[in-house]
Coordinates of C-alpha atoms in Angstrom, one line a residue:
M115 CA -38.5 78.0 -7.6
Y116 CA -38.4 74.2 -7.9
R117 CA -34.7 74.3 -7.0
Q118 CA -35.5 76.2 -3.8
L119 CA -38.3 73.8 -2.9
F120 CA -36.0 70.8 -3.5
F121 CA -33.4 72.4 -1.3
W122 CA -35.7 73.0 1.7
M123 CA -37.2 69.4 1.3
F124 CA -33.6 68.1 1.4
L125 CA -32.7 70.0 4.5
F126 CA -35.9 68.8 6.2
L127 CA -35.7 65.1 5.2
T128 CA -32.0 64.6 5.7
P129 CA -32.1 64.6 9.6
L130 CA -35.1 62.2 9.5
V131 CA -33.2 59.8 7.3
C132 CA -30.1 60.0 9.5
M133 CA -32.1 59.3 12.6
S134 CA -33.4 56.0 11.2
H135 CA -30.1 54.8 9.7
T136 CA -29.2 51.2 9.8
W137 CA -25.6 50.2 9.9
K138 CA -25.9 49.2 6.2
Q139 CA -27.2 52.6 5.3
T140 CA -24.6 54.3 7.5
Q141 CA -21.7 52.7 5.6
K142 CA -23.0 54.5 2.5
D143 CA -23.8 57.9 4.1
K144 CA -20.7 57.9 6.4
T145 CA -22.7 59.6 9.2
A146 CA -25.3 58.5 11.8
V147 CA -26.8 59.3 15.1
L148 CA -27.4 56.7 17.8
D149 CA -29.8 57.1 20.7
V150 CA -28.5 55.3 23.7
Y151 CA -31.0 54.6 26.5
W152 CA -29.2 54.2 29.9
F153 CA -29.9 53.8 33.5
T154 CA -27.6 53.9 36.5
S155 CA -25.6 50.7 37.2
V156 CA -22.3 51.4 38.9
P157 CA -19.6 50.9 37.6
F158 CA -21.1 50.1 34.2
I159 CA -22.8 53.5 33.6
Y160 CA -23.7 56.4 36.0
E161 CA -23.8 60.1 36.3
E162 CA -21.4 62.1 38.5
Q163 CA -21.4 65.9 38.8
G164 CA -23.4 66.2 35.6
Q165 CA -21.1 64.0 33.5
L166 CA -21.6 60.3 32.5
H167 CA -19.0 57.8 33.5
G168 CA -18.7 54.0 33.5
I169 CA -17.4 51.0 31.5
E170 CA -20.3 51.1 28.9
Y171 CA -20.1 54.9 28.4
D172 CA -16.4 54.7 27.7
L173 CA -16.8 51.7 25.4
L174 CA -19.4 53.4 23.3
M175 CA -17.3 56.6 23.1
E176 CA -14.3 54.5 22.0
F177 CA -16.6 52.8 19.5
S178 CA -17.3 56.1 17.8
V179 CA -13.6 56.7 17.5
Y180 CA -13.1 53.2 16.1
L181 CA -15.8 53.9 13.3
K182 CA -14.0 57.2 12.5
E183 CA -10.6 55.6 12.2
T184 CA -11.5 52.4 10.4
Q185 CA -14.7 53.1 8.5
G186 CA -14.6 56.9 8.1
V187 CA -18.0 57.2 9.7
E188 CA -19.0 60.2 11.8
L189 CA -21.0 58.8 14.7
S190 CA -22.9 61.0 17.1
I191 CA -24.4 59.6 20.3
E192 CA -27.4 61.0 22.1
W193 CA -27.6 59.8 25.7
I194 CA -31.2 59.4 27.0
E195 CA -31.8 58.5 30.7
A196 CA -34.6 55.9 31.1
E197 CA -37.0 55.8 34.0
N198 CA -35.7 52.5 35.2
F199 CA -33.8 49.3 34.2
H200 CA -36.9 47.4 33.0
G201 CA -38.0 50.4 31.0
I202 CA -35.0 50.1 28.7
L203 CA -36.0 46.5 27.9
D204 CA -39.5 47.6 27.1
I205 CA -38.3 50.3 24.8
M206 CA -36.0 47.9 22.9
K207 CA -38.6 45.2 22.8
D208 CA -41.3 47.3 21.1
S209 CA -39.2 49.5 18.9
E210 CA -38.8 49.2 15.1
N211 CA -36.1 52.0 15.2
P212 CA -32.8 50.4 14.1
N213 CA -30.5 53.1 15.6
I214 CA -31.2 52.8 19.3
L215 CA -29.1 51.0 21.9
G216 CA -29.5 50.1 25.6
A217 CA -26.7 50.2 28.3
S218 CA -27.1 49.2 31.9
A219 CA -25.1 46.0 32.6
F220 CA -27.4 43.7 30.7
S221 CA -26.6 40.0 31.1
I222 CA -26.9 38.0 27.9
T223 CA -29.7 35.4 28.4
E224 CA -31.6 33.1 26.1
D225 CA -35.0 34.5 27.0
R226 CA -33.9 38.0 26.3
K227 CA -32.4 36.9 22.9
M228 CA -36.0 36.0 21.8
Y229 CA -36.9 39.7 21.6
L230 CA -33.6 41.6 21.6
N231 CA -30.3 41.7 19.7
F232 CA -27.1 41.6 21.8
S233 CA -23.6 42.6 21.1
D234 CA -20.8 40.1 21.9
A235 CA -19.9 40.0 25.6
Y236 CA -17.3 42.6 26.6
L237 CA -16.9 41.2 30.1
P238 CA -17.6 37.8 31.7
D239 CA -20.9 37.5 33.6
I240 CA -20.5 35.7 37.0
T241 CA -23.2 36.2 39.7
V242 CA -22.8 35.3 43.4
L243 CA -25.3 34.9 46.3
V244 CA -24.6 37.4 49.1
T245 CA -26.1 37.3 52.6
G246 CA -26.1 39.9 55.4
Q247 CA -23.2 40.8 57.6
G248 CA -22.5 38.2 60.3
T249 CA -24.4 35.3 58.7
P250 CA -22.5 32.0 58.5
I251 CA -21.4 30.3 55.3
A252 CA -23.7 27.4 54.5
R253 CA -21.8 24.1 53.8
T254 CA -24.7 22.1 52.4
Y255 CA -27.9 23.0 50.5
Q256 CA -30.0 22.0 53.5
E257 CA -28.1 24.5 55.7
L258 CA -28.6 27.1 53.0
K259 CA -32.3 26.4 52.9
E260 CA -32.7 26.7 56.7
M261 CA -30.7 29.9 56.7
L262 CA -32.7 31.6 53.9
D263 CA -36.2 30.3 54.8
G264 CA -38.3 33.3 56.0
K265 CA -35.7 35.9 55.1
V266 CA -36.1 38.9 52.7
A267 CA -34.5 38.7 49.2
V268 CA -33.4 42.1 47.7
T269 CA -33.5 42.5 43.9
I270 CA -34.4 44.9 41.1
K271 CA -37.5 44.1 39.0
G272 CA -36.9 42.7 35.5
T273 CA -33.2 41.8 36.1
N274 CA -31.4 38.5 35.9
Y275 CA -31.0 38.7 39.7
E276 CA -34.8 38.3 40.1
N277 CA -34.8 35.3 37.8
L278 CA -32.0 33.6 39.8
L279 CA -33.9 34.2 43.1
R280 CA -37.1 32.6 41.7
N281 CA -35.0 29.6 40.5
L282 CA -33.4 29.4 43.9
K283 CA -36.9 29.4 45.5
D284 CA -38.0 26.6 43.2
Q285 CA -34.9 24.5 43.5
L286 CA -34.7 24.5 47.3
N287 CA -38.4 24.9 48.0
I288 CA -37.7 28.0 50.2
D289 CA -40.3 30.4 51.4
F290 CA -39.0 34.0 51.4
E291 CA -40.2 37.5 50.6
I292 CA -38.8 39.3 47.6
L293 CA -38.2 43.1 48.2
H294 CA -38.0 45.0 44.9
I295 CA -35.9 48.2 45.1
H296 CA -35.6 51.0 42.6
S297 CA -33.2 50.5 39.7
D298 CA -30.8 53.2 40.9
Q299 CA -30.5 51.7 44.4
N300 CA -27.6 49.5 45.3
V301 CA -28.5 45.8 46.1
L302 CA -25.5 45.4 48.4
D303 CA -26.3 48.5 50.4
N304 CA -29.9 47.2 51.0
I305 CA -28.6 43.8 52.1
A306 CA -26.1 45.5 54.5
E307 CA -29.0 47.2 56.3
S308 CA -30.2 44.0 58.0
E309 CA -28.8 40.5 58.8
N310 CA -32.2 39.2 57.6
R311 CA -31.6 40.1 53.9
F312 CA -29.8 38.4 50.9
G313 CA -29.7 38.6 47.2
F314 CA -27.7 37.9 44.0
I315 CA -25.1 40.4 42.7
D316 CA -22.5 40.6 40.0
L317 CA -19.1 39.3 41.0
P318 CA -17.2 42.5 39.9
I319 CA -19.5 44.6 42.1
Y320 CA -19.1 42.3 45.1
L321 CA -15.3 42.1 44.7
M322 CA -15.1 45.9 44.5
L323 CA -17.0 46.0 47.8
M324 CA -14.6 43.5 49.3
K325 CA -11.6 45.6 48.1
K326 CA -13.1 48.6 49.9
G327 CA -13.4 46.7 53.2
G328 CA -17.1 45.6 52.9
D329 CA -18.1 42.8 55.3
L330 CA -21.0 40.9 53.7
T331 CA -21.0 37.1 53.4
R332 CA -20.8 35.3 50.0
Q333 CA -22.4 31.8 49.9
N334 CA -20.1 29.6 48.0
L335 CA -22.8 27.1 47.0
Y336 CA -24.3 29.4 44.4
N337 CA -21.9 30.9 41.8
V338 CA -23.7 31.3 38.5
R339 CA -21.6 31.6 35.3
G340 CA -23.5 33.5 32.6
T341 CA -22.8 34.3 28.9
G342 CA -21.5 37.8 29.7
Y343 CA -22.5 41.5 29.6
G344 CA -23.5 43.1 26.3
V345 CA -25.1 46.1 24.7
I346 CA -28.7 45.6 23.7
M347 CA -30.7 46.8 20.7
P348 CA -34.0 46.0 18.9
K349 CA -34.4 43.0 16.7
A350 CA -34.7 45.4 13.7
S351 CA -31.2 46.8 14.4
D352 CA -28.0 45.6 12.7
W353 CA -25.6 47.8 14.8
Q354 CA -24.3 44.7 16.6
V355 CA -22.2 44.0 13.4
P356 CA -19.8 47.0 13.8
F357 CA -19.8 46.8 17.6
N358 CA -18.7 43.2 17.5
Q359 CA -16.0 44.0 15.0
F360 CA -14.8 46.7 17.4
L361 CA -14.7 44.3 20.3
S362 CA -12.8 41.7 18.3
D363 CA -10.4 44.1 16.6
P364 CA -6.9 43.3 18.2
R365 CA -5.8 46.9 17.7
Y366 CA -8.6 48.0 20.1
G367 CA -8.5 45.1 22.4
E368 CA -5.9 46.8 24.6
K369 CA -8.1 49.9 24.8
V370 CA -11.1 47.9 25.8
A371 CA -9.1 46.1 28.5
R372 CA -7.8 49.5 29.8
I373 CA -11.3 50.9 30.0
I374 CA -12.6 48.0 32.1
S375 CA -9.5 48.1 34.2
N376 CA -10.0 51.8 35.0
Y377 CA -13.2 51.0 36.8
L378 CA -12.6 47.5 38.2
G379 CA -8.8 47.8 38.7
A380 CA -6.4 45.8 36.6
E381 CA -6.0 43.1 39.2
L382 CA -9.8 42.3 39.5
Y383 CA -10.3 42.6 35.7
E384 CA -7.5 40.1 35.0
F385 CA -8.8 37.8 37.8
I386 CA -12.4 37.8 36.3
E387 CA -11.1 37.2 32.8
N388 CA -9.0 34.2 33.9
L389 CA -11.7 32.9 36.3
Y390 CA -14.3 32.6 33.5
G391 CA -12.5 29.9 31.7
G392 CA -11.6 27.9 34.8
S393 CA -13.4 25.0 36.4
E394 CA -13.1 25.6 40.1
I395 CA -14.9 29.0 40.3
G396 CA -15.8 28.7 44.0
T397 CA -12.2 27.8 45.0
S398 CA -10.8 30.7 42.9
I399 CA -13.2 33.2 44.4
L400 CA -12.4 32.1 47.9
T401 CA -8.7 32.5 47.1
K402 CA -9.3 36.1 45.8
E403 CA -11.4 37.0 48.8
K404 CA -8.5 35.9 51.1
E405 CA -6.1 38.0 49.0
L406 CA -8.3 41.0 49.3
Q407 CA -8.7 40.5 53.0
L408 CA -4.9 40.2 53.4
A409 CA -4.4 43.3 51.3
L410 CA -6.8 45.2 53.6
I411 CA -4.9 43.9 56.6
K412 CA -1.6 45.0 55.0
N413 CA -3.0 48.5 54.2
A414 CA -4.4 48.8 57.7
N415 CA -1.0 47.8 59.1
L416 CA 0.8 50.3 56.9
K417 CA -1.7 53.0 58.1
L418 CA -1.1 51.9 61.7
Q419 CA 2.7 52.1 61.1
K420 CA 2.3 55.5 59.5
D421 CA 0.2 56.7 62.5
R422 CA 2.9 55.3 64.8
N423 CA 5.6 57.2 62.9
I424 CA 3.5 60.4 63.2
K425 CA 3.1 59.7 66.9
R426 CA 6.9 59.2 67.3
V427 CA 7.5 62.5 65.5
L428 CA 5.0 64.2 67.8
I429 CA 6.5 62.6 70.8
V430 CA 10.0 63.7 69.7
G431 CA 8.6 67.2 69.1
I432 CA 6.9 67.3 72.4
I433 CA 10.2 66.2 74.0
F434 CA 12.1 68.9 72.3
V435 CA 9.5 71.5 73.2
S436 CA 9.5 70.2 76.8
I437 CA 13.3 70.4 76.9
F438 CA 13.2 73.9 75.5
L439 CA 10.5 75.0 77.9
G440 CA 12.5 73.3 80.7
V441 CA 15.6 75.3 79.7
I442 CA 13.6 78.5 79.6
G443 CA 12.0 77.5 83.0
F444 CA 15.5 76.7 84.3
L445 CA 16.8 80.0 83.1
F446 CA 13.9 82.1 84.2
F447 CA 12.3 80.1 87.0
K448 CA 15.0 77.5 87.8
N449 CA 12.3 74.9 88.0
R450 CA 13.9 71.5 87.4
R451 CA 10.9 69.6 88.8
N452 CA 8.8 70.2 85.7
T453 CA 11.6 68.9 83.4
R454 CA 12.0 65.7 85.4
L455 CA 8.2 65.2 85.2
L456 CA 8.1 65.5 81.4
M457 CA 11.0 63.0 81.1
T458 CA 9.2 60.5 83.3
Q459 CA 6.1 60.8 81.1
K460 CA 8.1 60.2 78.0
D461 CA 9.6 57.0 79.5
Q462 CA 6.1 55.8 80.5
I463 CA 4.8 56.3 76.9
E464 CA 7.6 54.4 75.4
A465 CA 7.2 51.6 77.8
Q466 CA 3.5 51.4 77.0
Q467 CA 4.2 51.3 73.3
N468 CA 6.7 48.5 73.7
D469 CA 4.3 46.5 75.7
I470 CA 1.5 47.0 73.2
R471 CA 3.8 46.1 70.3
Q472 CA 4.9 42.8 72.0
K473 CA 1.3 41.8 72.8
N474 CA 0.2 42.5 69.2
E475 CA 3.1 40.3 67.9
Q476 CA 2.2 37.5 70.4
L477 CA -1.5 37.6 69.4
M478 CA -0.7 37.5 65.6
N479 CA 1.7 34.6 66.0
R480 CA -0.8 32.7 68.1
N481 CA -3.5 33.3 65.6
L482 CA -1.4 32.0 62.8
Q483 CA -0.6 28.8 64.8
L484 CA -4.2 28.2 65.5
I485 CA -5.2 28.6 61.8
A486 CA -2.4 26.1 60.8
L487 CA -3.4 23.6 63.4
N488 CA -7.1 23.9 62.4
E489 CA -6.4 23.3 58.7
E490 CA -4.1 20.3 59.5
K491 CA -6.8 18.8 61.7
N492 CA -9.5 19.2 59.0
V493 CA -7.3 17.7 56.3
L494 CA -6.4 14.7 58.4
M495 CA -10.0 14.1 59.3
K496 CA -11.1 14.0 55.7
V497 CA -8.2 11.7 54.5
F498 CA -8.7 9.2 57.3
A499 CA -12.5 9.4 56.8
H500 CA -12.0 8.4 53.1
D501 CA -9.7 5.5 54.0
L502 CA -12.3 4.1 56.5
R503 CA -14.8 3.7 53.7
S504 CA -13.1 0.6 52.2
P505 CA -13.2 -1.6 55.4
L506 CA -16.8 -0.3 56.1
G507 CA -17.7 -1.4 52.6
Q508 CA -16.4 -4.9 53.4
I509 CA -18.4 -5.0 56.7
I510 CA -21.6 -3.9 54.8
G511 CA -21.0 -6.5 52.1
L512 CA -20.4 -9.3 54.6
S513 CA -23.5 -8.4 56.6
D514 CA -25.6 -8.3 53.4
F515 CA -24.2 -11.7 52.4
L516 CA -24.9 -13.2 55.8
N517 CA -28.4 -11.8 55.7
T518 CA -29.1 -13.7 52.5
H519 CA -28.1 -17.0 54.3
A520 CA -29.7 -16.2 57.7
E521 CA -32.5 -18.9 57.5
E522 CA -30.8 -21.1 60.1
M523 CA -29.9 -18.3 62.5
S524 CA -31.7 -17.5 65.7
E525 CA -33.8 -14.4 65.9
E526 CA -31.2 -12.9 68.3
D527 CA -28.4 -13.6 65.9
K528 CA -30.4 -12.0 63.0
E529 CA -31.0 -8.9 65.1
L530 CA -27.3 -8.6 66.0
L531 CA -26.4 -9.0 62.3
L532 CA -29.0 -6.4 61.3
Q533 CA -27.5 -4.0 63.9
I534 CA -24.0 -4.6 62.5
G535 CA -25.1 -3.8 58.9
T536 CA -27.2 -0.7 60.0
G537 CA -24.4 0.7 62.1
A538 CA -21.8 0.3 59.4
K539 CA -24.1 2.0 56.8
R540 CA -24.8 4.8 59.2
I541 CA -21.0 5.4 59.7
N542 CA -20.5 5.3 55.9
Q543 CA -23.2 8.0 55.5
M544 CA -21.5 10.1 58.1
I545 CA -18.2 9.8 56.3
S546 CA -19.8 10.8 53.0
K547 CA -21.1 14.0 54.7
I548 CA -17.6 14.8 56.0
L549 CA -16.0 14.3 52.6
D550 CA -18.7 16.4 50.9
V551 CA -18.1 19.5 53.1
E552 CA -15.2 21.0 51.0
V553 CA -12.3 20.1 48.8
V554 CA -9.6 17.9 50.5
E555 CA -6.3 19.8 50.5
G556 CA -2.8 18.2 50.7
T557 CA -1.0 17.5 54.0
R558 CA 2.2 16.0 55.1
S559 CA 2.4 12.4 56.3
I560 CA 4.6 10.8 58.9
V561 CA 6.2 7.7 57.4
L562 CA 7.1 4.8 59.8
R563 CA 9.8 2.7 58.4
E564 CA 9.4 -1.0 59.3
Q565 CA 10.0 -4.5 57.9
V566 CA 7.1 -5.5 55.6
D567 CA 6.6 -9.0 54.1
V568 CA 5.5 -8.5 50.5
T569 CA 3.8 -11.9 50.3
Q570 CA 1.9 -11.5 53.5
I571 CA 0.5 -8.0 52.8
T572 CA -0.6 -8.9 49.3
E573 CA -2.3 -12.2 50.5
D574 CA -4.1 -10.1 53.1
I575 CA -5.4 -7.7 50.5
V576 CA -6.6 -10.4 48.2
S577 CA -8.3 -12.3 51.1
R578 CA -10.2 -9.2 52.2
Y579 CA -11.6 -8.5 48.7
R580 CA -12.1 -12.1 47.4
M581 CA -15.7 -12.3 48.8
A582 CA -16.7 -8.8 47.5
A583 CA -15.3 -9.8 44.1
A584 CA -17.1 -13.1 44.2
Q585 CA -20.4 -11.4 44.8
K586 CA -20.0 -9.6 41.5
G587 CA -18.8 -12.7 39.7
I588 CA -15.2 -11.5 39.6
K589 CA -12.2 -13.8 40.0
M590 CA -9.2 -12.7 42.2
E591 CA -5.7 -14.0 41.4
L592 CA -2.4 -13.4 43.2
S593 CA 1.1 -14.2 41.8
H594 CA 4.6 -13.5 42.9
K595 CA 7.5 -13.4 40.4
H596 CA 10.1 -13.6 43.2
D597 CA 11.0 -15.4 46.4
D598 CA 9.8 -14.1 49.7
Q599 CA 10.7 -10.5 49.8
I600 CA 11.1 -8.2 52.8
I601 CA 11.1 -4.4 52.2
E602 CA 11.5 -1.5 54.6
T603 CA 8.5 0.8 54.3
D604 CA 5.4 1.9 56.1
H605 CA 3.0 -1.1 56.4
M606 CA -0.1 1.0 56.9
L607 CA 0.5 3.4 54.0
L608 CA 1.4 0.5 51.6
F609 CA -1.7 -1.4 52.7
L610 CA -3.9 1.7 52.0
V611 CA -2.3 2.1 48.5
L612 CA -2.9 -1.5 47.5
E613 CA -6.4 -1.5 49.1
N614 CA -7.5 1.6 47.1
L615 CA -6.2 0.1 43.8
V616 CA -7.8 -3.3 44.4
S617 CA -11.1 -1.7 45.7
N618 CA -11.2 0.5 42.5
A619 CA -10.6 -2.6 40.3
V620 CA -13.5 -4.5 42.0
K621 CA -15.8 -1.4 41.8
F622 CA -15.3 -0.8 38.1
S623 CA -15.0 -4.4 36.7
D624 CA -17.8 -6.3 35.1
T625 CA -19.1 -9.8 35.9
N626 CA -17.0 -12.8 34.6
T627 CA -13.8 -10.8 34.6
C628 CA -10.5 -11.4 36.5
I629 CA -8.5 -9.1 38.7
R630 CA -4.8 -10.0 39.3
L631 CA -2.4 -8.7 41.9
E632 CA 1.2 -9.3 40.9
T633 CA 4.6 -8.6 42.6
E634 CA 8.0 -8.7 41.1
K635 CA 11.6 -7.6 41.9
Q636 CA 13.2 -5.1 39.4
D637 CA 16.7 -3.9 40.1
E638 CA 16.5 -2.3 43.6
S639 CA 12.7 -1.9 43.6
V640 CA 9.6 -4.0 44.1
L641 CA 6.7 -3.6 41.6
F642 CA 3.1 -4.1 42.7
K643 CA 0.8 -4.5 39.7
V644 CA -3.1 -4.4 40.0
C645 CA -4.5 -5.6 36.6
D646 CA -8.2 -5.7 35.7
Q647 CA -10.3 -6.2 32.6
G648 CA -12.4 -3.1 33.1
P649 CA -13.3 -0.3 30.7
G650 CA -9.9 1.4 31.0
F651 CA -9.4 5.2 30.7
T652 CA -9.8 7.8 28.0
E653 CA -7.1 10.3 27.1
E654 CA -9.1 13.0 29.0
D655 CA -9.2 10.7 32.0
R656 CA -5.5 10.2 32.0
E657 CA -4.9 14.0 32.4
L658 CA -7.1 14.0 35.5
L659 CA -6.2 10.5 36.8
F660 CA -4.5 11.4 40.1
S661 CA -6.3 14.7 40.8
R662 CA -8.6 15.1 43.8
F663 CA -12.4 14.9 43.4
Q664 CA -12.2 13.9 39.7
K665 CA -15.0 11.5 38.6
L666 CA -13.8 9.9 35.4
S667 CA -15.8 8.4 32.5
A668 CA -15.9 4.9 33.9
K669 CA -18.9 4.1 36.2
P670 CA -19.1 1.6 39.1
T671 CA -20.7 -1.6 37.8
G672 CA -22.5 -2.5 41.0
G673 CA -24.0 0.9 41.8
E674 CA -21.2 1.8 44.3
Q675 CA -20.4 5.4 45.1
S676 CA -17.2 7.1 43.9
M677 CA -15.9 10.3 45.5
G678 CA -12.9 10.7 43.1
L679 CA -10.4 10.7 45.9
G680 CA -8.9 7.2 45.9
L681 CA -6.2 7.7 43.2
S682 CA -5.2 11.1 44.5
I683 CA -4.6 9.4 47.9
V684 CA -2.6 6.6 46.2
K685 CA -0.4 9.2 44.5
K686 CA 0.2 11.1 47.7
Y687 CA 1.0 7.9 49.8
V688 CA 3.3 6.5 47.1
G689 CA 5.2 9.8 47.0
D690 CA 5.5 9.7 50.8
L691 CA 7.0 6.2 50.6
G692 CA 9.6 7.5 48.1
G693 CA 8.1 5.5 45.1
R694 CA 6.3 6.1 41.8
V695 CA 2.8 5.0 40.5
W696 CA 1.6 5.0 36.9
L697 CA -1.0 3.5 34.6
E698 CA -0.4 1.0 31.7
T699 CA -3.0 -0.4 29.3
P700 CA -1.7 -3.7 27.9
N701 CA -3.1 -4.6 24.5
G702 CA -5.4 -1.6 24.7
A703 CA -7.8 -3.4 27.1
G704 CA -8.3 -3.1 30.8
S705 CA -6.0 -1.2 33.2
T706 CA -2.8 -2.0 35.1
F707 CA -1.7 0.3 37.9
I708 CA 2.0 -0.2 38.8
V709 CA 3.5 0.9 42.1
S710 CA 7.3 0.9 42.3
L711 CA 8.8 1.1 45.8
P712 CA 12.5 1.0 46.7
I713 CA 13.7 -2.1 48.6

């Protein structure tokens, strides 16, 4: 009797024990049941024709296979659909049950970590700001503020999207309405309903829309890089241990990548993986958008070509049928007039097709020419705008200096001097705005070969910056280790190279130091050396020294602005002149930039 009682108690209690298994207990029992609460989030997890699909569904099913093969654990998964996205968070937050998980594309955030456990990230988490179809791309935060003010933001309650919208509202002080949609609704579909809407969305979802030909606008000013997507569980759970082991196991890494690629596409998955570790997220996404757009155009052209081939086949078929009917008509009715009419129609159709084809080619070629000309114009504008800042800085410095000694001037002279300084500063601000619009791309330069006096051009450079250096207590020196030297090069480009180097030396040197400009002849080259006693450059700085828009560790000593463009322009101009430029650090102190040009 006692044996029977024990048997029935064992059968009754065993399922209860299994249902509350921790991972530690599961390793002993070799069996467990996990309850996974999910809610629709395409392509992460969703139901289609009564069957669950998605990245997270496949990952968890593969996880059960992993436990069987590596740990000998029989894992059963019960899938429970929650009422909404936020409901899963509430269940996990309040539960003491160790064997429940949550799946619905949850971003790993610090505030959620306070009341949840997360697995390691299985996919990088990058969120972008998307606005309605036809809206322009904002180039500044002020433009973005004016564009979004008074519009409607679309989001799902309790998601990271909602937190990003509130942060955006606080950062830019924007007044907009927040429209909460149900968790199973698509944010992008709601934004597409009106030009007056915008919202945050995960980059993979946005790129999948682009790949399908969607036409929403992504604002490049707000690209948010998160920790990643992970599976969630209560604080009382320890199931993140085996799941993290599964994600990090190199034997299953290829399977995990294949699962994600099945839903995102191998190309998008590889792009997102590589993008997450890069520094220029906005530029990389723009490049990918252009690739997707070009792919759509290519597919459309292929479809158009296929349609044309079908039309040709149909036309040929019509011709054969017409000829056949004409023959029958000739034999039975002797009616040649109909045959001639059909042939005339055929010639007209072919002529129209040739005309359309030629016009399409002309339009495409013209469009490519206009795009190239526009890009070249924009690049030249930015390069010349940057080069204008140095002489403007001299004008501003001279006007400020004269203002400090204006006691003996007349009121009219003081007013003129004030207008000079104000106008120069206004132009400098306008140039800064131009340079802040987007990254300056490379362009080709036209080099004018002419006779250039080395002594004259270096004396001109030193005389222009001697006063600016003196205002900071810096001594300027010039020395020539050769007789008068004439070289054949572009005077303007050489002047801009030396001006950028000397300007940088003045900008980053401390008081009571010396800047020296030296020239010397070496074999068939002339060396220009700009030596300073500044802070020098770190090893990290040297790797980025001649890159565009790189602000290095050294800071201007007089509060001047630095765009990070000067050395990249020096590198380009020296290359155009057929020379070389490099950095040396004599005795481990200061910096010496050396430009070598052929005589």
